[in-house]
Amino acid sequence: MNVGTLYRLGRRLTEISRIAAVDPGDPQMAAGELGVLADVLTHPGSSVKEITERTGFTQSHVSASVARLRGRGHVETVTDPSDRRRTLVRLTERASTAITRRALRPIDDAVGRAVENSDPRSADRVLAMLEELADRLVADGRGERGEDTVPDGVGRTAIGVARVRAEESRRPDRLFDDPYAEAFVAAAPGAFSEAEERGDLGSLGAAFGFHAVIRTRFFDDYLLAACAGGAGGAGVRQVVLLAAGLDTRAFRLAWPDGVRLFELDLPEVLTFKERVLAERGAVPGCARMVVPADLREDWATGLVEAGFQPAAPTAWLAEGLLIYLSADEAARLLTAVGELSAPDSQLAFERGDVAGSLLSRARATPAMERYASLWKGGLGEEAPDWLVRNGWQVRTHELAALAAPYGRPIRGESRSGFLTAVHRRLDQTEHDSVRWADER
Ligand SMILES: C[S@@+](CC[C@H](N)C(=O)[O-])C[C@H]1O[C@@H](n2cnc3c(N)ncnc32)[C@H](O)[C@@H]1O
């Protein structure tokens, strides 16, 4: 192959990726503006002068493009904290989420259309060749944008859970087997403090780990039971994991036919997750859709765009999430869940203490500070009553009562556990009579 052919191939691949990324109603963007946006994407927090130098556009073109992109909500400008005379340009959270969402789309259809008139198997061959080229030429263990994509901040908590799941998966009496948990941890060197690496969090670390193990198994059972149906119910075929993090249930559980599973989390978490799963050649056991979203904002639009059907009953899971939201944010999220829930939809998350004594001990432990500082409490002890008031039939499950039959008894009572709920669309009088407590 000569340089000319390689250049034409590059242009054709760019065209195919644009076809896959663009939606019918999208506004047209001029090539010059697109060039500026692409530069901001790869160099967030640059000045107009820096963008001008890198792109070769005139300064007036860059300034005008930034103004137009800002007007449409694609970029925002902030004052450089180290030099208040400089203005820096970066993507808005909304634009960043939308771009990541599109970047994670499969390209099968677009490639299929590009090779339309030839043997139907050739689209598969082209896809396989593209995968191989990407492996050899661009997969360098870092993100597509060449930056380190190991999640930070609240996203890093997902790596902590993966670590607990990796440890559990090594036990002969494991309650679940997560074949990718170890790979996530290995792909995130430096994610843990020295104290964590040494296992120095003592009984507190063990208590959080224990809770994460029991909850993983409990929510595995909850989701499979929701799909299996029973008591006259048909079983759901739509599953939504809110704040899926590095959860690999799509890959490791034995789903019945027809299950469609949606995973939502912050863009950086899902980008990291997709990279590690692709490197491992992971294949889901159900139809799996990833939806990058900030769950404090409008996430429902992205979910519906990804194919979620509000008219079909859904099994929702918000595992390890609500504590990172304020009470208002949690209530807004759960209100949206209710609005998207057909009758007989189900919902599960944690309740009680891991708020309370465990949390106050963690707050007083310096090595836990980086996690404790992220906790905002969610709905706290109010969650069951809030759900009952909002049309859910709630059942609470106590940690100690669950742990014993799993072969992990704990002494005494625990003040934490989980709740599961069914959406009945009842009127208020009925709600009050359908709350059960501490049953399995
Ligand atoms: C402790 S992890 C639990 C992850 C997963 N559910 C599990 O159990 O493996 C918390 C997750 O919540 C996600 N998260 C926290 N706040 C979020 C937000 N506002 N929008 C989307 N995801 C969020 C984090 O990115 C992280 O993946």
Coordinates of C-alpha atoms and ligand atoms in Angstrom, one line a residue:
M1 CA 0.0 0.0 0.0
N2 CA 1.3 3.5 -0.8
V3 CA 0.8 6.7 1.2
G4 CA -2.0 7.9 -1.1
T5 CA -4.1 4.8 -0.5
L6 CA -3.5 4.9 3.2
Y7 CA -4.5 8.6 3.3
R8 CA -7.8 7.8 1.4
L9 CA -8.4 4.9 3.7
G10 CA -8.0 7.2 6.7
R11 CA -10.6 9.6 5.2
R12 CA -13.0 6.8 4.5
L13 CA -12.8 5.5 8.0
T14 CA -13.4 9.0 9.4
E15 CA -16.4 9.3 7.2
I16 CA -17.8 5.9 8.5
S17 CA -17.2 7.0 12.1
R18 CA -19.1 10.2 11.4
I19 CA -22.0 8.3 9.9
A20 CA -22.1 6.1 13.1
A21 CA -21.9 9.1 15.4
V22 CA -24.4 11.5 13.8
D23 CA -28.2 11.3 14.5
P24 CA -30.8 12.5 11.9
G25 CA -31.8 15.7 13.7
D26 CA -28.3 16.8 14.6
P27 CA -27.5 20.4 13.6
Q28 CA -24.8 20.7 10.9
M29 CA -21.5 22.0 12.3
A30 CA -19.0 23.8 10.0
A31 CA -15.7 22.0 9.5
G32 CA -13.8 24.9 11.0
E33 CA -15.9 24.8 14.2
L34 CA -15.6 21.0 14.3
G35 CA -11.8 21.5 14.2
V36 CA -11.9 23.8 17.2
L37 CA -14.2 21.5 19.1
A38 CA -11.9 18.5 18.4
D39 CA -8.9 20.4 19.7
V40 CA -10.8 21.4 22.9
L41 CA -11.8 17.8 23.3
T42 CA -8.2 16.6 23.2
H43 CA -6.7 19.6 25.1
P44 CA -9.2 20.6 27.7
G45 CA -8.4 23.9 29.5
S46 CA -6.5 25.6 26.6
S47 CA -6.4 29.3 25.8
V48 CA -7.6 30.7 22.5
K49 CA -3.9 31.4 21.6
E50 CA -3.0 27.7 22.3
I51 CA -5.9 26.4 20.2
T52 CA -4.8 28.9 17.4
E53 CA -1.2 27.6 17.5
R54 CA -2.2 23.9 17.4
T55 CA -4.9 24.1 14.8
G56 CA -3.3 26.7 12.4
F57 CA -6.6 28.6 12.2
T58 CA -6.6 32.3 12.5
Q59 CA -7.1 33.7 16.0
S60 CA -10.3 35.5 14.9
H61 CA -11.7 32.2 13.6
V62 CA -10.9 30.4 16.9
S63 CA -12.4 33.2 19.0
A64 CA -15.6 33.3 16.8
S65 CA -15.9 29.5 16.9
V66 CA -15.5 29.4 20.7
A67 CA -18.2 32.1 21.0
R68 CA -20.6 30.1 18.8
L69 CA -19.8 26.8 20.5
R70 CA -20.4 28.4 23.9
G71 CA -23.7 29.8 22.7
R72 CA -24.8 26.3 21.8
G73 CA -23.7 24.9 25.2
H74 CA -20.8 22.8 23.8
V75 CA -18.0 24.6 25.5
E76 CA -17.6 26.9 28.5
T77 CA -14.9 29.4 29.4
V78 CA -13.3 29.9 32.8
T79 CA -10.6 32.1 34.2
D80 CA -7.2 30.5 34.6
P81 CA -6.8 30.3 38.5
S82 CA -3.0 30.7 38.1
D83 CA -3.2 33.7 35.8
R84 CA -6.4 35.6 36.0
R85 CA -5.8 37.4 32.7
R86 CA -6.1 34.2 30.8
T87 CA -9.4 32.6 29.8
L88 CA -9.4 28.8 29.3
V89 CA -11.8 26.8 27.1
R90 CA -13.2 23.4 28.0
L91 CA -16.1 21.1 27.1
T92 CA -19.3 21.4 29.1
E93 CA -20.3 18.4 31.2
R94 CA -23.3 17.9 28.9
A95 CA -21.1 18.0 25.7
S96 CA -18.5 15.6 27.2
T97 CA -21.3 13.1 28.2
A98 CA -22.9 13.3 24.7
I99 CA -19.5 12.8 22.9
T100 CA -18.6 9.9 25.1
R101 CA -22.0 8.3 24.6
R102 CA -21.6 8.5 20.9
A103 CA -18.0 7.3 21.0
L104 CA -19.1 4.1 22.8
R105 CA -21.7 3.3 20.1
P106 CA -21.1 0.1 18.1
I107 CA -20.1 0.6 14.5
D108 CA -21.6 -2.6 13.0
D109 CA -24.5 -0.9 11.2
A110 CA -22.3 1.9 9.7
V111 CA -19.7 -0.6 8.5
G112 CA -22.5 -2.9 7.2
R113 CA -23.8 0.0 5.1
A114 CA -20.4 0.9 3.9
V115 CA -19.8 -2.5 2.4
E116 CA -23.4 -3.0 1.5
N117 CA -23.3 -4.5 -2.0
S118 CA -20.8 -7.2 -1.4
D119 CA -21.0 -10.7 0.3
P120 CA -22.8 -10.3 3.6
R121 CA -19.9 -12.0 5.4
S122 CA -17.5 -9.2 4.3
A123 CA -18.9 -6.7 6.8
D124 CA -18.0 -9.1 9.6
R125 CA -14.5 -9.5 8.0
V126 CA -14.1 -5.8 7.8
L127 CA -15.1 -5.4 11.4
A128 CA -12.7 -8.1 12.5
M129 CA -9.9 -6.4 10.5
L130 CA -10.7 -3.0 12.0
E131 CA -10.6 -4.6 15.5
E132 CA -7.2 -6.0 14.8
L133 CA -5.9 -2.7 13.3
A134 CA -7.1 -0.9 16.4
D135 CA -5.4 -3.4 18.7
R136 CA -2.1 -3.1 16.9
L137 CA -2.1 0.6 16.1
V138 CA -4.1 2.5 18.7
A139 CA -4.7 0.3 21.8
D140 CA -1.8 1.4 23.9
G141 CA -3.3 0.8 27.3
R142 CA -4.5 4.4 27.5
G143 CA -7.6 6.1 26.5
E144 CA -8.5 6.9 22.9
R145 CA -7.7 10.5 23.5
G146 CA -4.2 9.4 24.6
E147 CA -4.9 10.4 28.2
D148 CA -5.0 8.2 31.3
T149 CA -8.6 7.1 31.8
V150 CA -8.4 5.5 35.2
P151 CA -11.5 7.0 37.0
D152 CA -10.8 9.4 39.8
G153 CA -13.0 11.0 42.4
V154 CA -16.3 9.2 42.9
G155 CA -15.6 7.0 39.9
R156 CA -12.6 5.5 41.8
T157 CA -15.0 4.0 44.3
A158 CA -16.0 1.5 41.5
I159 CA -12.4 0.2 41.5
G160 CA -12.6 -0.3 45.3
V161 CA -15.7 -2.5 44.8
A162 CA -13.9 -4.4 42.0
R163 CA -11.1 -5.1 44.4
V164 CA -13.4 -6.6 46.9
R165 CA -15.0 -8.7 44.2
A166 CA -11.6 -9.9 43.0
E167 CA -10.8 -11.0 46.5
E168 CA -14.1 -12.8 46.9
S169 CA -13.7 -14.5 43.5
R170 CA -10.5 -16.1 44.7
R171 CA -12.2 -17.8 47.7
P172 CA -13.1 -21.5 47.4
D173 CA -16.4 -20.7 49.1
R174 CA -17.1 -17.6 47.0
L175 CA -20.6 -16.2 46.8
F176 CA -20.0 -15.1 43.2
D177 CA -17.3 -15.3 40.6
D178 CA -16.4 -12.1 38.8
P179 CA -13.9 -13.0 36.1
Y180 CA -13.1 -9.4 35.2
A181 CA -12.7 -7.7 38.7
E182 CA -9.0 -8.5 38.9
A183 CA -8.4 -7.0 35.4
F184 CA -10.1 -3.7 36.4
V185 CA -7.8 -3.5 39.5
A186 CA -4.7 -4.4 37.4
A187 CA -5.6 -1.7 34.9
A188 CA -5.8 1.0 37.6
P189 CA -2.3 1.1 39.2
G190 CA -2.1 3.8 41.9
A191 CA -5.8 3.9 42.5
F192 CA -5.4 3.0 46.1
S193 CA -3.6 4.7 48.9
E194 CA -0.6 3.0 50.5
A195 CA -2.8 2.2 53.6
E196 CA -5.3 0.5 51.3
E197 CA -2.6 -1.4 49.4
R198 CA -1.2 -2.7 52.8
G199 CA -4.7 -3.6 53.9
D200 CA -4.4 -1.2 56.8
L201 CA -8.0 -0.2 57.1
G202 CA -8.5 -2.9 59.8
S203 CA -11.9 -3.9 61.0
L204 CA -13.5 -1.0 59.2
G205 CA -12.2 -2.1 55.8
A206 CA -13.3 -5.6 56.5
A207 CA -16.8 -4.4 57.4
F208 CA -17.2 -2.5 54.2
G209 CA -15.8 -5.4 52.2
F210 CA -18.2 -7.8 53.9
H211 CA -21.1 -5.6 53.1
A212 CA -20.1 -5.3 49.4
V213 CA -19.8 -9.1 49.1
I214 CA -23.2 -9.8 50.7
R215 CA -24.9 -7.1 48.7
T216 CA -23.3 -8.3 45.4
R217 CA -24.7 -11.7 45.9
F218 CA -28.1 -10.4 47.2
F219 CA -28.5 -8.1 44.2
D220 CA -27.4 -11.0 41.8
D221 CA -30.3 -13.0 43.3
Y222 CA -32.7 -10.1 43.1
L223 CA -32.0 -9.5 39.4
L224 CA -32.3 -13.1 38.4
A225 CA -35.5 -13.5 40.5
A226 CA -37.0 -10.4 38.8
C227 CA -36.2 -12.0 35.4
A228 CA -37.5 -15.4 36.4
G229 CA -40.9 -14.0 37.5
G230 CA -43.1 -16.2 39.7
A231 CA -46.3 -15.8 41.6
G232 CA -48.1 -15.3 38.3
G233 CA -45.6 -12.7 37.2
A234 CA -44.0 -13.1 33.8
G235 CA -40.5 -11.9 34.6
V236 CA -38.9 -8.7 33.4
R237 CA -36.7 -8.5 30.3
Q238 CA -35.4 -5.0 30.9
V239 CA -32.7 -4.3 33.5
V240 CA -31.2 -1.0 34.4
L241 CA -28.0 -0.7 36.5
L242 CA -27.9 2.9 37.8
A243 CA -24.2 3.7 38.6
A244 CA -23.1 0.3 37.2
G245 CA -19.5 1.1 37.9
L246 CA -17.4 -2.0 37.1
D247 CA -20.3 -4.3 37.7
T248 CA -20.0 -7.3 35.3
R249 CA -23.4 -8.9 35.8
A250 CA -24.1 -8.5 32.1
F251 CA -21.3 -10.9 31.5
R252 CA -21.3 -13.3 34.5
L253 CA -25.0 -14.0 35.3
A254 CA -27.0 -16.6 33.4
W255 CA -29.7 -14.4 31.9
P256 CA -32.8 -15.8 30.3
D257 CA -33.4 -15.1 26.6
G258 CA -34.5 -11.6 25.6
V259 CA -33.0 -9.6 28.5
R260 CA -31.9 -6.1 27.6
L261 CA -29.6 -4.5 30.2
F262 CA -28.6 -0.9 30.4
E263 CA -25.6 0.4 32.3
L264 CA -25.4 4.0 33.4
D265 CA -22.4 5.7 35.0
L266 CA -20.1 8.7 34.5
P267 CA -18.4 8.8 31.1
E268 CA -14.9 8.3 32.5
V269 CA -15.9 5.2 34.4
L270 CA -17.6 3.6 31.3
T271 CA -14.7 4.5 29.0
F272 CA -12.3 2.7 31.4
K273 CA -14.6 -0.2 31.8
E274 CA -15.2 -0.7 28.0
R275 CA -11.4 -0.6 27.4
V276 CA -10.7 -3.3 29.9
L277 CA -13.6 -5.5 28.8
A278 CA -12.6 -5.1 25.2
E279 CA -9.0 -6.1 26.0
R280 CA -10.3 -9.2 27.7
G281 CA -12.6 -10.1 24.8
A282 CA -15.6 -10.1 27.2
V283 CA -18.9 -11.1 25.6
P284 CA -22.2 -10.2 27.4
G285 CA -24.8 -12.9 28.0
C286 CA -27.6 -10.5 27.2
A287 CA -28.1 -7.4 25.0
R288 CA -26.1 -4.7 26.8
M289 CA -26.3 -1.0 26.3
V290 CA -23.9 1.5 28.0
V291 CA -25.3 5.0 28.7
P292 CA -22.7 7.5 30.0
A293 CA -24.6 10.0 32.2
D294 CA -24.4 12.1 35.3
L295 CA -27.2 10.8 37.4
R296 CA -27.7 14.2 39.0
E297 CA -28.8 15.6 35.7
D298 CA -31.1 14.5 32.9
W299 CA -30.1 10.8 32.3
A300 CA -33.5 9.6 31.2
T301 CA -33.2 11.1 27.7
G302 CA -30.0 9.1 27.1
L303 CA -31.5 6.0 28.5
V304 CA -34.6 6.2 26.2
E305 CA -32.3 7.1 23.2
A306 CA -30.4 3.9 23.9
G307 CA -33.6 1.9 23.5
F308 CA -35.1 1.7 27.0
Q309 CA -38.9 1.1 26.8
P310 CA -40.8 2.9 29.6
A311 CA -43.9 0.7 28.9
A312 CA -42.1 -2.5 29.8
P313 CA -41.6 -3.5 33.4
T314 CA -38.0 -3.0 34.5
A315 CA -35.7 -4.3 37.2
W316 CA -33.7 -1.3 38.5
L317 CA -30.6 -1.5 40.7
A318 CA -28.9 1.4 42.3
E319 CA -26.1 -0.4 44.1
G320 CA -23.6 1.7 46.0
L321 CA -24.9 4.9 44.5
L322 CA -27.3 6.9 46.7
I323 CA -24.8 7.7 49.4
Y324 CA -22.9 9.8 46.9
L325 CA -26.0 11.9 46.2
S326 CA -27.7 14.6 48.4
A327 CA -31.2 13.9 49.6
D328 CA -32.6 16.2 46.9
E329 CA -30.5 14.5 44.2
A330 CA -31.5 11.1 45.4
A331 CA -35.2 12.1 45.4
R332 CA -34.9 13.6 41.9
L333 CA -33.3 10.4 40.6
L334 CA -35.9 8.1 42.2
T335 CA -38.7 10.3 41.0
A336 CA -37.4 9.8 37.4
V337 CA -37.1 6.1 38.1
G338 CA -40.8 6.1 39.2
E339 CA -41.8 8.0 36.0
L340 CA -40.0 5.5 33.8
S341 CA -41.4 2.5 35.7
A342 CA -44.3 0.5 34.2
P343 CA -46.4 -1.3 36.8
D344 CA -44.6 -4.3 38.4
S345 CA -41.2 -2.7 37.8
Q346 CA -38.8 -3.5 40.7
L347 CA -36.1 -1.5 42.4
A348 CA -33.3 -2.3 44.8
F349 CA -30.6 -0.5 46.8
E350 CA -29.0 -0.4 50.2
R351 CA -30.6 0.9 53.3
G352 CA -29.7 1.8 56.9
D353 CA -26.2 1.8 58.3
V354 CA -23.6 1.6 56.1
A355 CA -25.1 4.9 57.2
G356 CA -24.8 5.5 60.9
S357 CA -22.1 4.0 63.1
L358 CA -19.9 2.5 60.3
L359 CA -20.0 5.8 58.5
S360 CA -19.1 7.9 61.5
R361 CA -16.2 5.6 62.3
A362 CA -15.0 5.9 58.7
R363 CA -15.3 9.7 58.8
A364 CA -13.0 9.6 61.8
T365 CA -10.4 7.4 60.1
P366 CA -7.8 9.4 58.2
A367 CA -7.2 6.5 55.6
M368 CA -10.9 6.6 54.7
E369 CA -11.0 10.4 54.3
R370 CA -10.8 10.2 50.5
Y371 CA -14.0 8.1 50.4
A372 CA -15.8 9.7 53.4
S373 CA -15.4 13.2 51.9
L374 CA -17.6 12.0 48.9
W375 CA -20.5 10.8 51.0
K376 CA -23.6 13.0 51.0
G377 CA -26.0 10.5 52.6
G378 CA -28.8 10.1 50.0
L379 CA -32.2 9.6 51.5
G380 CA -30.7 7.9 54.5
E381 CA -33.2 6.2 56.8
E382 CA -36.0 8.0 55.0
A383 CA -35.7 5.9 51.9
P384 CA -38.4 3.2 52.6
D385 CA -41.0 5.8 53.6
W386 CA -40.1 8.0 50.6
L387 CA -40.6 5.0 48.3
V388 CA -43.9 4.1 50.0
R389 CA -45.1 7.7 49.6
N390 CA -44.2 7.5 45.9
G391 CA -46.0 4.4 44.8
W392 CA -43.6 1.6 45.7
Q393 CA -44.4 -1.4 47.8
V394 CA -41.3 -1.8 49.9
R395 CA -39.6 -4.8 51.5
T396 CA -36.6 -4.4 53.7
H397 CA -33.9 -7.1 54.2
E398 CA -31.5 -7.2 57.1
L399 CA -27.8 -7.9 56.5
A400 CA -27.4 -10.4 59.3
A401 CA -30.5 -12.4 58.2
L402 CA -29.2 -12.6 54.7
A403 CA -25.5 -13.4 55.5
A404 CA -26.3 -16.5 57.6
P405 CA -27.9 -18.5 54.8
Y406 CA -25.1 -17.4 52.5
G407 CA -22.8 -19.2 55.0
R408 CA -21.3 -15.9 56.3
P409 CA -23.0 -15.5 59.7
I410 CA -22.4 -12.4 61.7
R411 CA -22.8 -12.0 65.5
G412 CA -25.7 -9.9 66.7
E413 CA -27.9 -7.7 64.7
S414 CA -26.7 -5.5 61.9
R415 CA -28.2 -2.0 61.4
S416 CA -27.8 -2.2 57.6
G417 CA -29.3 -4.1 54.8
F418 CA -31.1 -3.7 51.5
L419 CA -34.5 -2.9 50.3
T420 CA -36.4 -4.1 47.3
A421 CA -39.6 -2.5 46.0
V422 CA -42.3 -3.1 43.5
H423 CA -44.0 -0.3 41.6
R424 CA -47.7 -0.7 41.9
R425 CA -49.1 2.7 41.0
L426 CA -51.4 2.6 44.0
D427 CA -53.2 5.5 45.5
Q428 CA -52.0 7.0 48.8
T429 CA -54.3 5.1 51.1
E430 CA -53.2 1.8 49.7
H431 CA -49.5 2.6 50.0
D432 CA -49.7 2.8 53.7
S433 CA -51.0 -0.7 54.0
V434 CA -48.4 -2.4 51.8
R435 CA -45.1 -1.8 53.6
W436 CA -43.5 -4.9 54.9
A437 CA -40.4 -4.9 57.0
D438 CA -37.4 -7.2 57.5
E439 CA -38.6 -10.1 55.4
R440 CA -36.5 -11.9 52.9
Ligands
LIG1 C1 -19.3 2.4 44.9 S1 -19.4 2.5 43.2 C2 -20.6 1.2 42.9 C3 -20.6 0.8 41.5 C4 -21.4 -0.4 41.1 N1 -22.8 -0.2 41.4 C5 -21.0 -1.6 41.9 O1 -21.6 -2.0 42.9 O2 -20.0 -2.2 41.5 C6 -20.3 4.0 43.0 C7 -20.5 4.3 41.5 O3 -21.4 5.4 41.5 C8 -21.1 6.2 40.4 N2 -21.6 7.5 40.6 C9 -21.5 8.3 41.7 N3 -22.1 9.5 41.4 C10 -22.6 9.4 40.1 C11 -23.3 10.3 39.3 N4 -23.7 11.6 39.7 N5 -23.6 10.0 38.1 C12 -23.3 8.7 37.6 N6 -22.6 7.8 38.4 C13 -22.3 8.2 39.6 C14 -19.5 6.2 40.4 O4 -19.0 6.6 39.2 C15 -19.3 4.7 40.8 O5 -19.2 3.9 39.6

